[in-house]
Tab-separated table of C-alpha atoms in Angstrom:
chain	number	residue	atom	x	y	z
A	1	MET	CA	82.413	17.741	216.935
A	2	ALA	CA	84.381	20.145	219.043
A	3	ASP	CA	86.894	22.545	217.293
A	4	ARG	CA	90.351	20.936	217.379
A	5	PRO	CA	93.294	23.008	218.125
A	6	ALA	CA	95.651	23.922	215.125
A	7	PRO	CA	98.820	21.876	215.215
A	8	ASP	CA	101.583	23.326	217.182
A	9	PRO	CA	104.367	25.062	215.275
A	10	LYS	CA	107.155	23.507	216.909
A	11	LEU	CA	105.718	19.955	216.016
A	12	LEU	CA	105.113	21.298	212.206
A	13	GLU	CA	108.780	22.590	212.249
A	14	LEU	CA	110.087	19.342	213.394
A	15	SER	CA	107.721	17.215	210.926
A	16	GLU	CA	108.919	19.578	208.204
A	17	LEU	CA	112.613	18.541	208.786
A	18	LEU	CA	112.120	14.920	209.432
A	19	VAL	CA	109.222	13.517	207.520
A	20	GLY	CA	110.892	10.783	205.231
A	21	THR	CA	113.129	7.830	205.482
A	22	TRP	CA	116.411	8.091	207.052
A	23	ARG	CA	119.408	5.599	207.297
A	24	VAL	CA	121.146	5.358	210.567
A	25	ASP	CA	124.713	4.295	211.032
A	26	GLY	CA	126.979	4.088	214.034
A	27	PRO	CA	129.694	1.879	215.632
A	28	ASP	CA	127.139	-0.632	217.017
A	29	ILE	CA	123.946	0.316	215.188
A	30	SER	CA	122.656	0.294	211.823
A	31	GLY	CA	119.057	0.441	210.257
A	32	HIS	CA	116.572	2.908	209.109
A	33	ALA	CA	114.079	5.477	210.605
A	34	GLU	CA	111.025	6.612	208.916
A	35	TYR	CA	108.931	9.732	210.029
A	36	ALA	CA	105.408	10.178	208.809
A	37	SER	CA	103.145	13.304	209.736
A	38	HIS	CA	99.467	12.414	210.774
A	39	ASP	CA	96.241	14.017	212.080
A	40	GLY	CA	96.732	17.123	210.080
A	41	GLY	CA	100.084	17.879	211.548
A	42	ARG	CA	99.188	17.033	215.399
A	43	LEU	CA	101.221	13.873	215.441
A	44	LEU	CA	104.613	12.810	214.217
A	45	VAL	CA	105.153	8.951	214.009
A	46	ALA	CA	108.409	7.469	213.857
A	47	PHE	CA	108.767	3.764	212.751
A	48	VAL	CA	112.319	2.581	213.518
A	49	ASP	CA	113.892	-0.621	212.466
A	50	PHE	CA	117.515	-1.187	213.933
A	51	GLN	CA	120.341	-3.627	214.636
A	52	VAL	CA	121.906	-2.719	217.861
A	53	GLY	CA	124.845	-4.866	219.292
A	54	GLY	CA	123.696	-7.756	217.071
A	55	SER	CA	119.980	-7.878	218.145
A	56	ARG	CA	117.191	-6.435	215.925
A	57	MET	CA	114.984	-3.945	217.556
A	58	ARG	CA	111.955	-2.304	216.228
A	59	LEU	CA	110.159	0.641	217.722
A	60	ILE	CA	107.373	3.165	217.261
A	61	GLN	CA	107.345	6.600	218.565
A	62	HIS	CA	104.355	8.987	218.730
A	63	ILE	CA	105.473	12.630	218.932
A	64	ALA	CA	102.716	15.109	219.893
A	65	HIS	CA	102.608	18.669	221.574
A	66	ASP	CA	101.603	18.503	225.200
A	67	ALA	CA	99.784	21.758	226.072
A	68	ASP	CA	100.394	21.521	229.830
A	69	SER	CA	104.145	21.629	229.500
A	70	ASP	CA	104.416	23.265	226.033
A	71	THR	CA	106.626	20.529	224.840
A	72	LEU	CA	107.011	17.870	222.324
A	73	ILE	CA	106.397	14.489	224.075
A	74	ALA	CA	106.943	11.075	222.659
A	75	ARG	CA	105.662	7.730	223.762
A	76	CYS	CA	107.806	4.874	222.560
A	77	LEU	CA	107.459	1.120	222.397
A	78	ASP	CA	109.954	-1.419	221.352
A	79	THR	CA	110.294	-5.085	220.476
A	80	MET	CA	112.574	-5.393	223.294
A	81	GLY	CA	109.872	-4.991	225.860
A	82	ASP	CA	110.832	-1.394	226.733
A	83	ASP	CA	108.475	1.674	226.770
A	84	ALA	CA	109.538	5.004	227.450
A	85	THR	CA	108.567	8.779	227.303
A	86	TYR	CA	110.951	11.341	225.762
A	87	THR	CA	110.704	15.057	225.101
A	88	TRP	CA	111.838	16.392	221.642
A	89	ALA	CA	113.233	19.791	221.332
A	90	LEU	CA	114.479	21.651	218.108
A	91	GLU	CA	116.671	24.880	218.406
A	92	ASP	CA	118.032	26.091	215.286
A	93	LYS	CA	120.078	23.213	213.833
A	94	THR	CA	120.179	21.068	217.118
A	95	ILE	CA	117.715	18.408	217.907
A	96	ARG	CA	117.725	17.068	221.436
A	97	VAL	CA	115.680	13.918	222.434
A	98	SER	CA	115.637	13.772	226.430
A	99	LEU	CA	114.678	10.591	228.260
A	100	GLY	CA	111.835	11.856	230.223
A	101	ASP	CA	111.414	15.638	230.791
A	102	GLN	CA	113.588	18.319	228.958
A	103	ALA	CA	115.833	18.724	232.043
A	104	SER	CA	116.830	14.945	231.930
A	105	ASP	CA	120.517	14.374	232.162
A	106	THR	CA	120.029	11.264	229.650
A	107	TYR	CA	119.778	12.587	226.088
A	108	PHE	CA	120.507	12.376	222.438
A	109	GLN	CA	121.707	15.575	220.816
A	110	ALA	CA	122.564	15.964	217.289
A	111	THR	CA	123.288	18.733	214.602
A	112	LEU	CA	121.536	18.951	211.255
A	113	ASN	CA	123.957	19.941	208.461
A	114	THR	CA	123.237	22.815	206.262
A	115	ASP	CA	120.657	21.244	203.852
A	116	ASN	CA	118.976	19.403	206.527
A	117	SER	CA	119.834	15.823	204.818
A	118	GLN	CA	121.959	14.514	207.572
A	119	TYR	CA	121.928	14.876	211.515
A	120	THR	CA	124.900	13.613	213.689
A	121	GLY	CA	124.895	13.240	217.442
A	122	THR	CA	125.709	11.375	220.456
A	123	TRP	CA	124.019	10.102	223.717
A	124	HIS	CA	124.881	11.824	226.927
A	125	TYR	CA	124.248	10.179	230.282
A	126	PRO	CA	124.008	11.222	234.074
A	127	ASP	CA	127.722	11.113	234.816
A	128	GLY	CA	128.321	14.108	232.226
A	129	ALA	CA	129.801	11.728	230.014
A	130	ALA	CA	129.083	11.430	226.169
A	131	ALA	CA	129.152	8.245	224.646
A	132	ASP	CA	132.085	7.841	222.355
A	133	GLU	CA	129.976	6.551	219.473
A	134	THR	CA	128.586	8.990	216.888
A	135	ILE	CA	125.172	8.163	215.372
A	136	VAL	CA	124.589	9.505	211.961
A	137	TYR	CA	120.912	9.818	210.314
A	138	THR	CA	121.144	10.394	206.621
A	139	ARG	CA	118.083	11.084	204.410
A	140	VAL	CA	117.443	8.448	201.686
A	141	GLY	CA	113.956	9.412	200.783
A	142	GLY	CA	110.903	11.220	201.307
A	143	ASP	CA	109.971	14.819	201.597
A	144	GLY	CA	112.026	17.482	203.555
């Protein structure tokens, strides 16, 4: 078996912050997200179960380091029939999840609180506007 590369430090840092269970609350969204590290830290998996606008949505997201772009790429599938690719970035206390690549003008940006037990953010869209709803993720269990 060929030698495998060491886990990416950016993915390890993101995993350290997120592994566990989070309650998700917003004006038109409620539910939970669970993050788990797999494959020796080379993969972060998110299992999400939301009520969005009265409809239940479940999704799974596999987040891994992409060596070609040196970014954290996520593949996402949901029960509404959508699939998407996102790029995750963590800088200091800011998490950014961009639709497509890092330069996308459609993205979710959130800020972690001082003890990393909560992150709060909004979606931003191509017209430069931010959604007027704030989404709050609050840790309710797990490592981190």
